[in-house]
PDB file of C-alpha atoms in Angstrom:
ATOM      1  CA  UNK A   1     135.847 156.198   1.932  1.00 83.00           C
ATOM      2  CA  UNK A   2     134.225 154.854   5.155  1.00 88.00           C
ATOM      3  CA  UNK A   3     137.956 154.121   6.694  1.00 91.00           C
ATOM      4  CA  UNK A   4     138.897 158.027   5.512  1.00 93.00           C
ATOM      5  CA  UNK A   5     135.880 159.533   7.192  1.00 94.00           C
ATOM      6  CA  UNK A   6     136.486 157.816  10.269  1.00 94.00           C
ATOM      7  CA  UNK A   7     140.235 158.729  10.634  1.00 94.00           C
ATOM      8  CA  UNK A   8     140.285 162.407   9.226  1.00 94.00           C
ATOM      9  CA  UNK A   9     136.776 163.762   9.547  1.00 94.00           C
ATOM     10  CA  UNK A  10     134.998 161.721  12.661  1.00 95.00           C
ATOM     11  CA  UNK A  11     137.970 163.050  15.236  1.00 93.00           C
ATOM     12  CA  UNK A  12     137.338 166.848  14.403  1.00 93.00           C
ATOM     13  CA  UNK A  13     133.857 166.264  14.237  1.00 92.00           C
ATOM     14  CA  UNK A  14     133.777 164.829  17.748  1.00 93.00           C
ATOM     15  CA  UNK A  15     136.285 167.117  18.939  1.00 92.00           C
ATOM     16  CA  UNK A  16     134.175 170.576  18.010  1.00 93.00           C
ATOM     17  CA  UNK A  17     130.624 169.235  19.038  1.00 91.00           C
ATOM     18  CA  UNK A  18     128.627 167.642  21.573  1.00 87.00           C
ATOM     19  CA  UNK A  19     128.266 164.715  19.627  1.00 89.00           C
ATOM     20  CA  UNK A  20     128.292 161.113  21.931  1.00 88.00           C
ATOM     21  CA  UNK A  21     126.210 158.848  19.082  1.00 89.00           C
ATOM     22  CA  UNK A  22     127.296 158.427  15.500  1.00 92.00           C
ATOM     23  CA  UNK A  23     124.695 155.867  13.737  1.00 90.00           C
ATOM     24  CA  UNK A  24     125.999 154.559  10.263  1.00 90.00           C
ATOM     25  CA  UNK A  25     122.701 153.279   8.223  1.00 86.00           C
ATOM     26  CA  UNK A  26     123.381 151.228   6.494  1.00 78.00           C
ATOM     27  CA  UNK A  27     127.603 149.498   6.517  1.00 83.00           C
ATOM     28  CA  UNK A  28     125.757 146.351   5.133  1.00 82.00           C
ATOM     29  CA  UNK A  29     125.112 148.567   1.624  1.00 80.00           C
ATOM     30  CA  UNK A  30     128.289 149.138   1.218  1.00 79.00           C
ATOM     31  CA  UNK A  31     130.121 145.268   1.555  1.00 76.00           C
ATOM     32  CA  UNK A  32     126.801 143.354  -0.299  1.00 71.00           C
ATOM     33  CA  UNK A  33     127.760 144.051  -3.364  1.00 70.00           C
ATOM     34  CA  UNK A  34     131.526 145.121  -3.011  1.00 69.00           C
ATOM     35  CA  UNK A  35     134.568 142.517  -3.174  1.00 66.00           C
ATOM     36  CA  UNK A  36     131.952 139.473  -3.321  1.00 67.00           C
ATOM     37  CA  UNK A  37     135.169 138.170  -5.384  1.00 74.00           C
ATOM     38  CA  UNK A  38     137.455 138.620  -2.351  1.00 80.00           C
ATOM     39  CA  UNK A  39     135.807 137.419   0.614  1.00 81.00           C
ATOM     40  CA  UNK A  40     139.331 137.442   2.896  1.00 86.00           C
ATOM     41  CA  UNK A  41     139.714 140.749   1.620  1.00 86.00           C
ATOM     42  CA  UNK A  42     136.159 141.864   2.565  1.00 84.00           C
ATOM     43  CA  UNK A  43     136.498 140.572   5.600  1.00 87.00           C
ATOM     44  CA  UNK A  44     140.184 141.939   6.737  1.00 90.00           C
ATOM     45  CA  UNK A  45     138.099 145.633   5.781  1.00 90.00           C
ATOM     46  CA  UNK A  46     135.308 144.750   8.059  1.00 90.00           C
ATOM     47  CA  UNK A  47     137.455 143.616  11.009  1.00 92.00           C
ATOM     48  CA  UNK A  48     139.792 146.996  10.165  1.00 94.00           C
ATOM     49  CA  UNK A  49     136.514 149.331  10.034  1.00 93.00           C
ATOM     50  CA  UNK A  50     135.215 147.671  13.430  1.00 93.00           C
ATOM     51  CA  UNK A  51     138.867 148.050  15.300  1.00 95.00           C
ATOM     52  CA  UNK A  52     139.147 151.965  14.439  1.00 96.00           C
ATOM     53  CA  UNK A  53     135.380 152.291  15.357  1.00 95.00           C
ATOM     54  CA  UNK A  54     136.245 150.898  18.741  1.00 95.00           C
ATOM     55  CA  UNK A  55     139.279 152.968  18.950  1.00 95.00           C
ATOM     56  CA  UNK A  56     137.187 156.125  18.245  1.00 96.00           C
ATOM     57  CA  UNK A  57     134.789 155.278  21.292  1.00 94.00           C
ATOM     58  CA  UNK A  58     137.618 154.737  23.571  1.00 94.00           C
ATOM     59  CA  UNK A  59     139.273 157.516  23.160  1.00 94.00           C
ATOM     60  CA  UNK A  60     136.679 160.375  22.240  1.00 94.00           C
ATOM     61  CA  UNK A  61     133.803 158.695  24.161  1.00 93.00           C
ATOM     62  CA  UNK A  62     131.393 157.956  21.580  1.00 94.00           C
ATOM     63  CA  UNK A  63     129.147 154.806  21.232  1.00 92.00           C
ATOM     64  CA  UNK A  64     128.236 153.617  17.502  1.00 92.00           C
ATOM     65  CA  UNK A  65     125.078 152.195  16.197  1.00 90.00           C
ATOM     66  CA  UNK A  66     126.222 150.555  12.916  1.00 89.00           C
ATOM     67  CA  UNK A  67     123.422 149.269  11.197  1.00 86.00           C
ATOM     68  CA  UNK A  68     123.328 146.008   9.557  1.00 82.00           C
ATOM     69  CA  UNK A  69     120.757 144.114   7.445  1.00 80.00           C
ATOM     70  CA  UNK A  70     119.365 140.988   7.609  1.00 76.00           C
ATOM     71  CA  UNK A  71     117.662 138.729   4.746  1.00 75.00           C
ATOM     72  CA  UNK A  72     115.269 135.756   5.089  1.00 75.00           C
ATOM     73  CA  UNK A  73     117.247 132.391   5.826  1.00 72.00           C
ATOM     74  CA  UNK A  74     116.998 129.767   3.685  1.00 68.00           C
ATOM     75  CA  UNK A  75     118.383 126.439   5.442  1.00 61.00           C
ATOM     76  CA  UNK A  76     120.681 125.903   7.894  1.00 57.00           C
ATOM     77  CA  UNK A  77     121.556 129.102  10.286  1.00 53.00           C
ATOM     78  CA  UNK A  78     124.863 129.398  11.746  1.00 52.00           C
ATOM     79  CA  UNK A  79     124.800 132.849  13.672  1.00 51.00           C
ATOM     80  CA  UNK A  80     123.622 131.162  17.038  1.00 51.00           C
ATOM     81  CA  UNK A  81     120.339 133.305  16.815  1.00 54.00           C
ATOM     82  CA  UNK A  82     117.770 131.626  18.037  1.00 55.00           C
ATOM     83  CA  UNK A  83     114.759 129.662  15.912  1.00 58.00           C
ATOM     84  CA  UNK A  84     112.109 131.988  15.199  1.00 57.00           C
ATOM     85  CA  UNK A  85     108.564 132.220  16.155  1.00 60.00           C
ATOM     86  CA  UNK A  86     106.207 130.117  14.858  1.00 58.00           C
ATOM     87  CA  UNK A  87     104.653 131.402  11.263  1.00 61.00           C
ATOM     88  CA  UNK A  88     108.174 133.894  10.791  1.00 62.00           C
ATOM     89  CA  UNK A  89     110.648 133.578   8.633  1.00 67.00           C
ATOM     90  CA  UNK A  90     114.086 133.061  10.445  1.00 72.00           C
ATOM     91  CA  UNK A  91     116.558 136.055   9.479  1.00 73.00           C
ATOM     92  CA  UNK A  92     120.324 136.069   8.876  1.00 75.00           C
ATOM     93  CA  UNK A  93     122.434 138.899   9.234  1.00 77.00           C
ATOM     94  CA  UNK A  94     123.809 140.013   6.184  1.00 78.00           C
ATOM     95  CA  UNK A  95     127.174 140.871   6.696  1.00 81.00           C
ATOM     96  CA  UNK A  96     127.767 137.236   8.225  1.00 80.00           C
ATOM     97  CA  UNK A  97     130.341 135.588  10.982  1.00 82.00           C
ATOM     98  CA  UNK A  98     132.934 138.245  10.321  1.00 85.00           C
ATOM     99  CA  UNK A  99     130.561 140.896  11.401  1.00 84.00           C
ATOM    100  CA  UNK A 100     129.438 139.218  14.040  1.00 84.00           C
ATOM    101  CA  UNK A 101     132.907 138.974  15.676  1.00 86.00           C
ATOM    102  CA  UNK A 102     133.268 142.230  15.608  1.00 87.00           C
ATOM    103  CA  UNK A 103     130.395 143.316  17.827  1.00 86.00           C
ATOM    104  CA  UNK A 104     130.443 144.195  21.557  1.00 87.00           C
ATOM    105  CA  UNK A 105     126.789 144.423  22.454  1.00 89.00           C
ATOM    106  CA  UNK A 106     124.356 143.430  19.856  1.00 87.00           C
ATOM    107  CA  UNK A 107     120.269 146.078  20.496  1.00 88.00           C
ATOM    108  CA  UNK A 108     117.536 146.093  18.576  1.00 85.00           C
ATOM    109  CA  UNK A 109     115.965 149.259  17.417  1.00 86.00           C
ATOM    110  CA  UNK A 110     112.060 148.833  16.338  1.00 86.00           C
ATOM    111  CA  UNK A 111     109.341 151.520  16.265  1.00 86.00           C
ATOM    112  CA  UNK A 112     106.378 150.596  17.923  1.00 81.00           C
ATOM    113  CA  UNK A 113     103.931 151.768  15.206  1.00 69.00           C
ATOM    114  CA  UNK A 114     104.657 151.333  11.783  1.00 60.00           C
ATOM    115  CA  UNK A 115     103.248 155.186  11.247  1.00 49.00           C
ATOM    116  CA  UNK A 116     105.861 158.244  10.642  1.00 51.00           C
ATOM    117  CA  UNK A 117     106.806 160.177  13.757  1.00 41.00           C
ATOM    118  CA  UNK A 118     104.226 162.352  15.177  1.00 44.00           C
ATOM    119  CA  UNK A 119     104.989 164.741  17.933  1.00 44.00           C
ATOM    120  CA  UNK A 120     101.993 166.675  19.460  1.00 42.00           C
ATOM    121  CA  UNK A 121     102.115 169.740  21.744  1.00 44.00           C
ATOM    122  CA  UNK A 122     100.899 169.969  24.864  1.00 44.00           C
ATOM    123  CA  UNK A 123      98.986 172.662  26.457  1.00 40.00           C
ATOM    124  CA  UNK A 124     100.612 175.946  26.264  1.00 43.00           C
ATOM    125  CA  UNK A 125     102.514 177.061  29.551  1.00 45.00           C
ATOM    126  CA  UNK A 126     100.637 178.473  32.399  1.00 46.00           C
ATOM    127  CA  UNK A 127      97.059 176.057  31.567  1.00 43.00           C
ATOM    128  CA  UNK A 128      96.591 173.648  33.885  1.00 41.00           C
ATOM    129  CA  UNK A 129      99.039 170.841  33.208  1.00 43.00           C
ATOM    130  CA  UNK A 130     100.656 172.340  30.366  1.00 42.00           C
ATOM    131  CA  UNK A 131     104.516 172.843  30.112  1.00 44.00           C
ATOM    132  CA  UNK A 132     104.691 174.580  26.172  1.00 43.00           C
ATOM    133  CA  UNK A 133     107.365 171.071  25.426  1.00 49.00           C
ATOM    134  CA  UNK A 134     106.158 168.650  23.215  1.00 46.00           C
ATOM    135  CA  UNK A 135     105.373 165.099  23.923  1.00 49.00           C
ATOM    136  CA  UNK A 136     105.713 162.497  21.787  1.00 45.00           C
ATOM    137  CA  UNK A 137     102.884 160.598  20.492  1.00 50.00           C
ATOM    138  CA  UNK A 138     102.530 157.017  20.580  1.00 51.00           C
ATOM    139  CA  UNK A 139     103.377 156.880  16.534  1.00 55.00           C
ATOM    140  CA  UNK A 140     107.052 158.176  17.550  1.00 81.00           C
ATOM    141  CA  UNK A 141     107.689 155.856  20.358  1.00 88.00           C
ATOM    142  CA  UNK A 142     110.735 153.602  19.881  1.00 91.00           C
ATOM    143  CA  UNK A 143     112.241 150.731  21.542  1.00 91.00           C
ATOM    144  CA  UNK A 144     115.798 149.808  21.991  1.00 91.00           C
ATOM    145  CA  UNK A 145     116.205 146.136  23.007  1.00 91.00           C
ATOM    146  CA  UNK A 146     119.640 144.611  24.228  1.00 92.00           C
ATOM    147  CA  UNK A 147     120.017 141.213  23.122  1.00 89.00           C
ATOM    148  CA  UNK A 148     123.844 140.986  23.389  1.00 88.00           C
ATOM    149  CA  UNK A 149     125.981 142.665  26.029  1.00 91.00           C
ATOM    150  CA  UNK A 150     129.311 141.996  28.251  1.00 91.00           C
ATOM    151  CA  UNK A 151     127.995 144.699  30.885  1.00 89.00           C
ATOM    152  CA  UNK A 152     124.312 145.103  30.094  1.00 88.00           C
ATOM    153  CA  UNK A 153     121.585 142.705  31.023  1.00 91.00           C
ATOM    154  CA  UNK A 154     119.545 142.197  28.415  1.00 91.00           C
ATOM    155  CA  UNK A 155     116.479 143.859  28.313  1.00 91.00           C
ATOM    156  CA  UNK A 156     114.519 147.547  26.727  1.00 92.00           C
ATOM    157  CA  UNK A 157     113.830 150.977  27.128  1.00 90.00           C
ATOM    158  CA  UNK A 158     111.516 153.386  25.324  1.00 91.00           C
ATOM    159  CA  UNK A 159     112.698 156.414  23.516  1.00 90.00           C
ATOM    160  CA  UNK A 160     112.002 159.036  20.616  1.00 89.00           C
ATOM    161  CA  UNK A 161     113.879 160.965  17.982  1.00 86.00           C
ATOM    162  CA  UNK A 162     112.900 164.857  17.682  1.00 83.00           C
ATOM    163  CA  UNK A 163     114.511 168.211  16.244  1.00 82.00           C
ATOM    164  CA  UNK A 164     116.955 168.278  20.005  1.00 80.00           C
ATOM    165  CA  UNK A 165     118.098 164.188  19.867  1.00 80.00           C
ATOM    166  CA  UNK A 166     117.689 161.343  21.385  1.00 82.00           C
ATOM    167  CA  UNK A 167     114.756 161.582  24.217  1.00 84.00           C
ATOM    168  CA  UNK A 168     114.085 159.217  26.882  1.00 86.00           C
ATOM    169  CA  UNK A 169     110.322 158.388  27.344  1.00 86.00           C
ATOM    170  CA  UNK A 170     110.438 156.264  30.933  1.00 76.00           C
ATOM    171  CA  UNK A 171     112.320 158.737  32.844  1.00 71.00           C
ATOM    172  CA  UNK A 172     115.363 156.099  32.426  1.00 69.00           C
ATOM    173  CA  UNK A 173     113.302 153.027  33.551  1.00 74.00           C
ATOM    174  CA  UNK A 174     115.264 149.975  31.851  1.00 78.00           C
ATOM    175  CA  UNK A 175     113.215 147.008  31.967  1.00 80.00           C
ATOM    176  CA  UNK A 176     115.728 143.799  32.199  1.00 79.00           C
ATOM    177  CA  UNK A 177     114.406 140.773  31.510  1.00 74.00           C
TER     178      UNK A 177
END
């Protein structure tokens, strides 16, 4: 179904709106439970999935966040990730090496409060310092960290998520490490 939408539906999609980020939440949901039986099989659909997503972005100019989750490692850890901090459980990704093949630049999205996105207005147009937009409020604050890139240095930048998109908090201020 997942192959379908992205051949038939995602190209007219793209084609009649403004749309330059497609997030799929979450791909791991689909493959935990699905062809455990058939791992070469599982894995031939991953790699296929991952090839026409990167087609997609090439040709219609669209980046993908595809979403995958990770559960608490027990034992040895082959993903290269580094060792976690001291008194954390160390994390594997669930969809495994396959998946990890398959990905060009590896972020991290967090939320820097664990509260529900708040946006607060601020003063109506024409009061001193007001500009009738709303801001966002610490609670919807985001941050998008780049662990994993072949033409991105790794490092963050703040953001939020309102009723218009994707919003920029720094004024485009990427922090590398």
């Amino acid at each position: 179904m997942l192959m379908s939408t992205l051949r038939y539906r995602v190209p007219g999609l793209l084609a009649a709106n403004r749309v330059r980020l497609i997030v799929i939440d979450s791909i791991a949901a689909l493959f935990r439970t699905y062809m455990d039986d058939n791992l070469p099989q599982r894995s031939a659909l991953l790699m296929s999935l991952a090839a026409e997503m990167k087609r997609i972005s090439e040709q219609m100019h669209v980046a993908f966040i595809v979403v995958n989750q990770v559960t608490d490692s027990f034992g040895e850890d082959d993903s290269g990730a580094p060792p976690p901090a001291a008194g954390q459980q160390a994390k594997r990704a669930a969809l495994g090496l396959t998946w990890s093949h398959c990905v060009n630049t590896r972020v991290l999205l967090s939320r820097d409060t664990p509260h529900k996105s708040i946006m607060t207005p601020d003063l109506p147009a024409g009061v001193s310092g007001g500009s009738a937009q709303h801001t966002p409020s610490r609670a919807g604050r985001r941050t998008l960290r780049v662990l994993l890139s072949p033409c991105v240095e790794p490092g963050s930048c703040a953001y939020t998520i309102d009723s218009g998109g994707v919003r920029d908090v720094d004024d485009g201020q990427y922090q590398a490490k």
